[in-house]
Amino acid sequence: MISEQRFRRVGDYLLGEQKSMRIRTSQFLLAAMLMLACMGVLYFMRTVGTKGMGDVDTWALICSAGLVVFYVLIRSGFSLRMQDPSLAFFQMLFAIACNAIAFVIAGNGRGVALPILSVILMFGMFGLSMRQVMLVAVYGLALFGAAAVYTWHYVTTDEPAGIFVAYVCMLFIVLSATTFLTWRLQQMGAYMRKQKNQLALALDQIQQIATRDELTGLANRRFMLEKMREEVQRAQRTSSPLLVAMFDIDHFKRVNDKYGHQVGDRALQVFSSVVQNNLRANDTLARWGGEEFVALLTDTDVSVGKTCLERVRVKVADIAMSVGDDCLKMTVSIGTTPHRIGDTIEKTLLRADVALYAAKAQGRNQIVCIDSEPTSMAGRSEKSEQRGKP
């Protein structure tokens, strides 16, 4: 147990405690391991007596010093001041420079620079922007071009000229091919992201169609029933009050008959907007069917609910829609009831519908609340089911 804690503390010290820091330091350590492996390859070549090798020790010291600098910059958090805190772009430039020097000092074994360069490019290219990829390619071509010229003129070797030229050609091919492949992969990635965004948009539109009323933009009957069941379960767990209200625009058939369904649709939109704007943010309003709407008032007792619904009733009565030379006025009848623990949501809706029927029977443009089970509920059951359908 103690050793595990010590191991964890060492890991936190080396990699950092924050997840983002650990990701950056872990990526760096992987790159450092690759660099150390390349050093090992050159030392092995020197050990087996590869001809023409230069000062591997100085090269290894430079590479190690660079790794230490990058680690300190990343682990200390200094790199957070830069656009790319992982310093991937600068690490690649340093690694390519070290690889170009290795090409010069590796003597007859300079061909190892080819796979090392490939590893460097594969490890870092795909995390860069396309502009950075092009800069790396130009930088690499220039650096290896200079290394090749220097080696040709100043490094003594018995390596056949044809082999040396082949190495140089392969270096340029690797750089050019990697740049092209990176460009193609980034294009494919951009296309896939576009497709993903389009799919997400399509799914969102399907979700809107499935849960929203097309005319008013309110929640539809299906969504409201699901919402009600969720809130009923929450109310049962927390014993919080829940109020259901049903709205019916008074004499709405006359609007369609007199002005036509186009005006009727616009009246429904105006009505739903007024009601929505005068309910609270945590209340849910849905179009239940035709000119009927249902509101779910969460964490609301009867007294607070009546105050809120009265505000809605007054605001609806203030509506004045211009229809040609006429002014269309609207009123609304509202039936409301609290949900009782143990009742089904269907039973609560039926009580609200009975209350709405009573509001219309008593002269419309008013609110009726039913707290207890009404004696006339059974006779309203079938009619309520029919009126609830769109």
CSV table of C-alpha atoms in Angstrom, one decimal, residues 11-202:
chain,number,residue,atom,x,y,z
A,11,GLY,CA,3.7,9.9,-11.0
A,12,ASP,CA,1.9,13.1,-9.9
A,13,TYR,CA,5.3,14.8,-9.5
A,14,LEU,CA,6.5,13.8,-13.0
A,15,LEU,CA,3.3,14.1,-14.9
A,16,GLY,CA,1.3,16.5,-12.9
A,17,GLU,CA,-2.0,16.1,-11.1
A,18,GLN,CA,-4.4,17.8,-13.5
A,19,LYS,CA,-5.7,15.7,-16.4
A,20,SER,CA,-4.7,18.2,-19.1
A,21,MET,CA,-1.2,18.4,-17.7
A,22,ARG,CA,-0.8,14.7,-17.5
A,23,ILE,CA,-1.9,14.3,-21.1
A,24,ARG,CA,0.7,16.8,-22.3
A,25,THR,CA,3.5,15.4,-20.2
A,26,SER,CA,2.6,11.8,-21.2
A,27,GLN,CA,2.7,12.8,-24.9
A,28,PHE,CA,6.1,14.5,-24.3
A,29,LEU,CA,7.5,11.4,-22.5
A,30,LEU,CA,6.5,9.2,-25.4
A,31,ALA,CA,8.3,11.5,-27.8
A,32,ALA,CA,11.3,11.6,-25.5
A,33,MET,CA,11.4,7.8,-25.4
A,34,LEU,CA,11.5,7.7,-29.2
A,35,MET,CA,14.3,10.2,-29.2
A,36,LEU,CA,16.2,8.1,-26.6
A,37,ALA,CA,15.7,5.0,-28.7
A,38,CYS,CA,17.2,6.8,-31.7
A,39,MET,CA,20.2,7.7,-29.5
A,40,GLY,CA,20.5,4.1,-28.6
A,41,VAL,CA,20.5,3.1,-32.3
A,42,LEU,CA,23.4,5.5,-33.1
A,43,TYR,CA,25.4,4.3,-30.1
A,44,PHE,CA,24.9,0.7,-31.2
A,45,MET,CA,26.1,1.6,-34.7
A,46,ARG,CA,29.2,3.1,-33.2
A,47,THR,CA,29.7,0.1,-31.0
A,48,VAL,CA,29.6,-2.3,-34.0
A,49,GLY,CA,32.1,-0.2,-35.8
A,50,THR,CA,30.1,1.6,-38.5
A,51,LYS,CA,32.5,3.5,-40.7
A,52,GLY,CA,32.6,7.3,-40.9
A,53,MET,CA,30.6,8.1,-37.8
A,54,GLY,CA,31.0,11.5,-36.2
A,55,ASP,CA,30.7,12.8,-32.6
A,56,VAL,CA,27.7,10.9,-31.3
A,57,ASP,CA,28.3,12.0,-27.7
A,58,THR,CA,28.0,15.7,-28.5
A,59,TRP,CA,24.9,15.0,-30.6
A,60,ALA,CA,23.3,13.0,-27.8
A,61,LEU,CA,24.1,15.7,-25.3
A,62,ILE,CA,22.4,18.3,-27.5
A,63,CYS,CA,19.3,16.1,-27.9
A,64,SER,CA,19.1,15.4,-24.2
A,65,ALA,CA,19.4,19.1,-23.3
A,66,GLY,CA,16.6,19.9,-25.7
A,67,LEU,CA,14.4,17.3,-24.2
A,68,VAL,CA,15.0,18.6,-20.7
A,69,VAL,CA,14.1,22.2,-21.8
A,70,PHE,CA,10.9,21.0,-23.4
A,71,TYR,CA,9.9,19.0,-20.3
A,72,VAL,CA,10.6,21.9,-18.0
A,73,LEU,CA,8.5,24.3,-20.2
A,74,ILE,CA,5.6,21.9,-20.2
A,75,ARG,CA,5.7,20.6,-16.7
A,76,SER,CA,6.2,24.0,-15.1
A,77,GLY,CA,3.1,25.4,-16.9
A,78,PHE,CA,5.1,28.0,-18.8
A,79,SER,CA,3.9,26.6,-22.1
A,80,LEU,CA,0.3,27.5,-21.1
A,81,ARG,CA,1.1,31.0,-22.2
A,82,MET,CA,1.4,29.7,-25.8
A,83,GLN,CA,-1.3,28.8,-28.3
A,84,ASP,CA,-0.3,25.1,-28.2
A,85,PRO,CA,0.7,24.2,-24.6
A,86,SER,CA,2.0,20.8,-25.7
A,87,LEU,CA,4.6,22.6,-27.9
A,88,ALA,CA,4.1,19.9,-30.6
A,89,PHE,CA,5.2,22.2,-33.5
A,90,PHE,CA,8.4,23.3,-31.8
A,91,GLN,CA,9.2,19.7,-30.7
A,92,MET,CA,8.9,18.6,-34.3
A,93,LEU,CA,11.3,21.3,-35.5
A,94,PHE,CA,13.8,20.3,-32.8
A,95,ALA,CA,13.4,16.6,-33.6
A,96,ILE,CA,13.9,17.2,-37.4
A,97,ALA,CA,17.0,19.3,-36.7
A,98,CYS,CA,18.4,16.4,-34.5
A,99,ASN,CA,17.6,13.9,-37.2
A,100,ALA,CA,19.3,16.1,-39.9
A,101,ILE,CA,22.5,16.2,-37.7
A,102,ALA,CA,22.2,12.4,-37.2
A,103,PHE,CA,22.2,12.1,-41.0
A,104,VAL,CA,25.5,13.9,-41.1
A,105,ILE,CA,27.3,12.0,-38.3
A,106,ALA,CA,25.9,8.5,-38.9
A,107,GLY,CA,28.6,7.7,-41.6
A,108,ASN,CA,27.8,4.7,-43.7
A,109,GLY,CA,24.8,4.0,-41.5
A,110,ARG,CA,23.1,7.3,-42.3
A,111,GLY,CA,20.2,5.3,-43.8
A,112,VAL,CA,18.8,5.0,-40.3
A,113,ALA,CA,17.7,8.7,-40.7
A,114,LEU,CA,14.9,7.5,-43.0
A,115,PRO,CA,12.9,5.5,-40.6
A,116,ILE,CA,13.6,7.9,-37.7
A,117,LEU,CA,12.3,10.8,-39.8
A,118,SER,CA,9.2,8.8,-40.7
A,119,VAL,CA,8.5,8.1,-37.0
A,120,ILE,CA,8.9,11.8,-36.2
A,121,LEU,CA,6.6,12.9,-39.0
A,122,MET,CA,3.9,10.2,-38.2
A,123,PHE,CA,4.1,11.1,-34.5
A,124,GLY,CA,3.6,14.8,-34.8
A,125,MET,CA,2.2,15.8,-38.2
A,126,PHE,CA,-1.4,14.9,-37.6
A,127,GLY,CA,-1.7,17.1,-34.5
A,128,LEU,CA,-0.7,20.2,-36.5
A,129,SER,CA,-2.6,22.7,-38.6
A,130,MET,CA,-2.1,22.6,-42.3
A,131,ARG,CA,-0.1,25.8,-42.2
A,132,GLN,CA,2.2,24.2,-39.6
A,133,VAL,CA,2.5,21.1,-41.7
A,134,MET,CA,3.6,23.1,-44.7
A,135,LEU,CA,6.2,25.0,-42.5
A,136,VAL,CA,7.5,21.7,-41.2
A,137,ALA,CA,7.8,20.3,-44.7
A,138,VAL,CA,9.7,23.4,-46.1
A,139,TYR,CA,11.8,23.5,-42.9
A,140,GLY,CA,12.6,19.7,-43.3
A,141,LEU,CA,13.5,20.0,-47.0
A,142,ALA,CA,15.7,23.0,-46.4
A,143,LEU,CA,17.5,21.4,-43.4
A,144,PHE,CA,18.1,18.0,-45.0
A,145,GLY,CA,19.1,19.7,-48.2
A,146,ALA,CA,21.8,21.7,-46.2
A,147,ALA,CA,22.8,18.5,-44.4
A,148,ALA,CA,23.2,16.6,-47.7
A,149,VAL,CA,25.3,19.4,-49.2
A,150,TYR,CA,27.5,19.6,-46.1
A,151,THR,CA,27.9,15.8,-46.0
A,152,TRP,CA,28.8,15.6,-49.7
A,153,HIS,CA,31.5,18.3,-49.5
A,154,TYR,CA,32.9,18.0,-46.0
A,155,VAL,CA,32.4,14.5,-44.6
A,156,THR,CA,34.9,11.9,-45.6
A,157,THR,CA,33.3,8.5,-46.3
A,158,ASP,CA,33.8,5.5,-48.6
A,159,GLU,CA,30.0,5.3,-49.1
A,160,PRO,CA,29.1,4.8,-52.8
A,161,ALA,CA,27.8,8.0,-54.4
A,162,GLY,CA,24.8,6.2,-55.7
A,163,ILE,CA,23.7,5.0,-52.2
A,164,PHE,CA,24.1,8.5,-50.8
A,165,VAL,CA,22.0,10.0,-53.6
A,166,ALA,CA,19.4,7.3,-53.0
A,167,TYR,CA,19.3,8.3,-49.3
A,168,VAL,CA,18.8,11.9,-50.1
A,169,CYS,CA,16.0,11.2,-52.6
A,170,MET,CA,14.2,9.0,-50.1
A,171,LEU,CA,14.4,11.8,-47.5
A,172,PHE,CA,12.8,14.2,-49.8
A,173,ILE,CA,10.2,11.6,-50.9
A,174,VAL,CA,9.3,10.9,-47.2
A,175,LEU,CA,8.9,14.6,-46.4
A,176,SER,CA,6.8,15.2,-49.5
A,177,ALA,CA,4.6,12.1,-49.2
A,178,THR,CA,4.0,12.8,-45.5
A,179,THR,CA,2.9,16.3,-46.2
A,180,PHE,CA,0.5,15.2,-49.0
A,181,LEU,CA,-0.9,12.4,-46.8
A,182,THR,CA,-1.4,14.8,-43.9
A,183,TRP,CA,-3.2,17.3,-46.3
A,184,ARG,CA,-5.5,14.5,-47.5
A,185,LEU,CA,-6.2,13.2,-44.0
A,186,GLN,CA,-7.1,16.7,-42.8
A,187,GLN,CA,-9.4,17.1,-45.8
A,188,MET,CA,-11.1,13.8,-44.9
A,189,GLY,CA,-11.3,14.9,-41.3
A,190,ALA,CA,-12.9,18.2,-42.2
A,191,TYR,CA,-15.4,16.4,-44.5
A,192,MET,CA,-16.3,13.9,-41.7
A,193,ARG,CA,-16.8,16.8,-39.2
A,194,LYS,CA,-19.1,18.5,-41.7
A,195,GLN,CA,-21.0,15.2,-42.1
A,196,LYS,CA,-21.2,14.8,-38.3
A,197,ASN,CA,-22.5,18.4,-37.9
A,198,GLN,CA,-25.1,17.8,-40.6
A,199,LEU,CA,-26.2,14.5,-39.0
A,200,ALA,CA,-26.5,16.2,-35.6
A,201,LEU,CA,-28.6,19.0,-37.2
A,202,ALA,CA,-30.8,16.4,-38.9
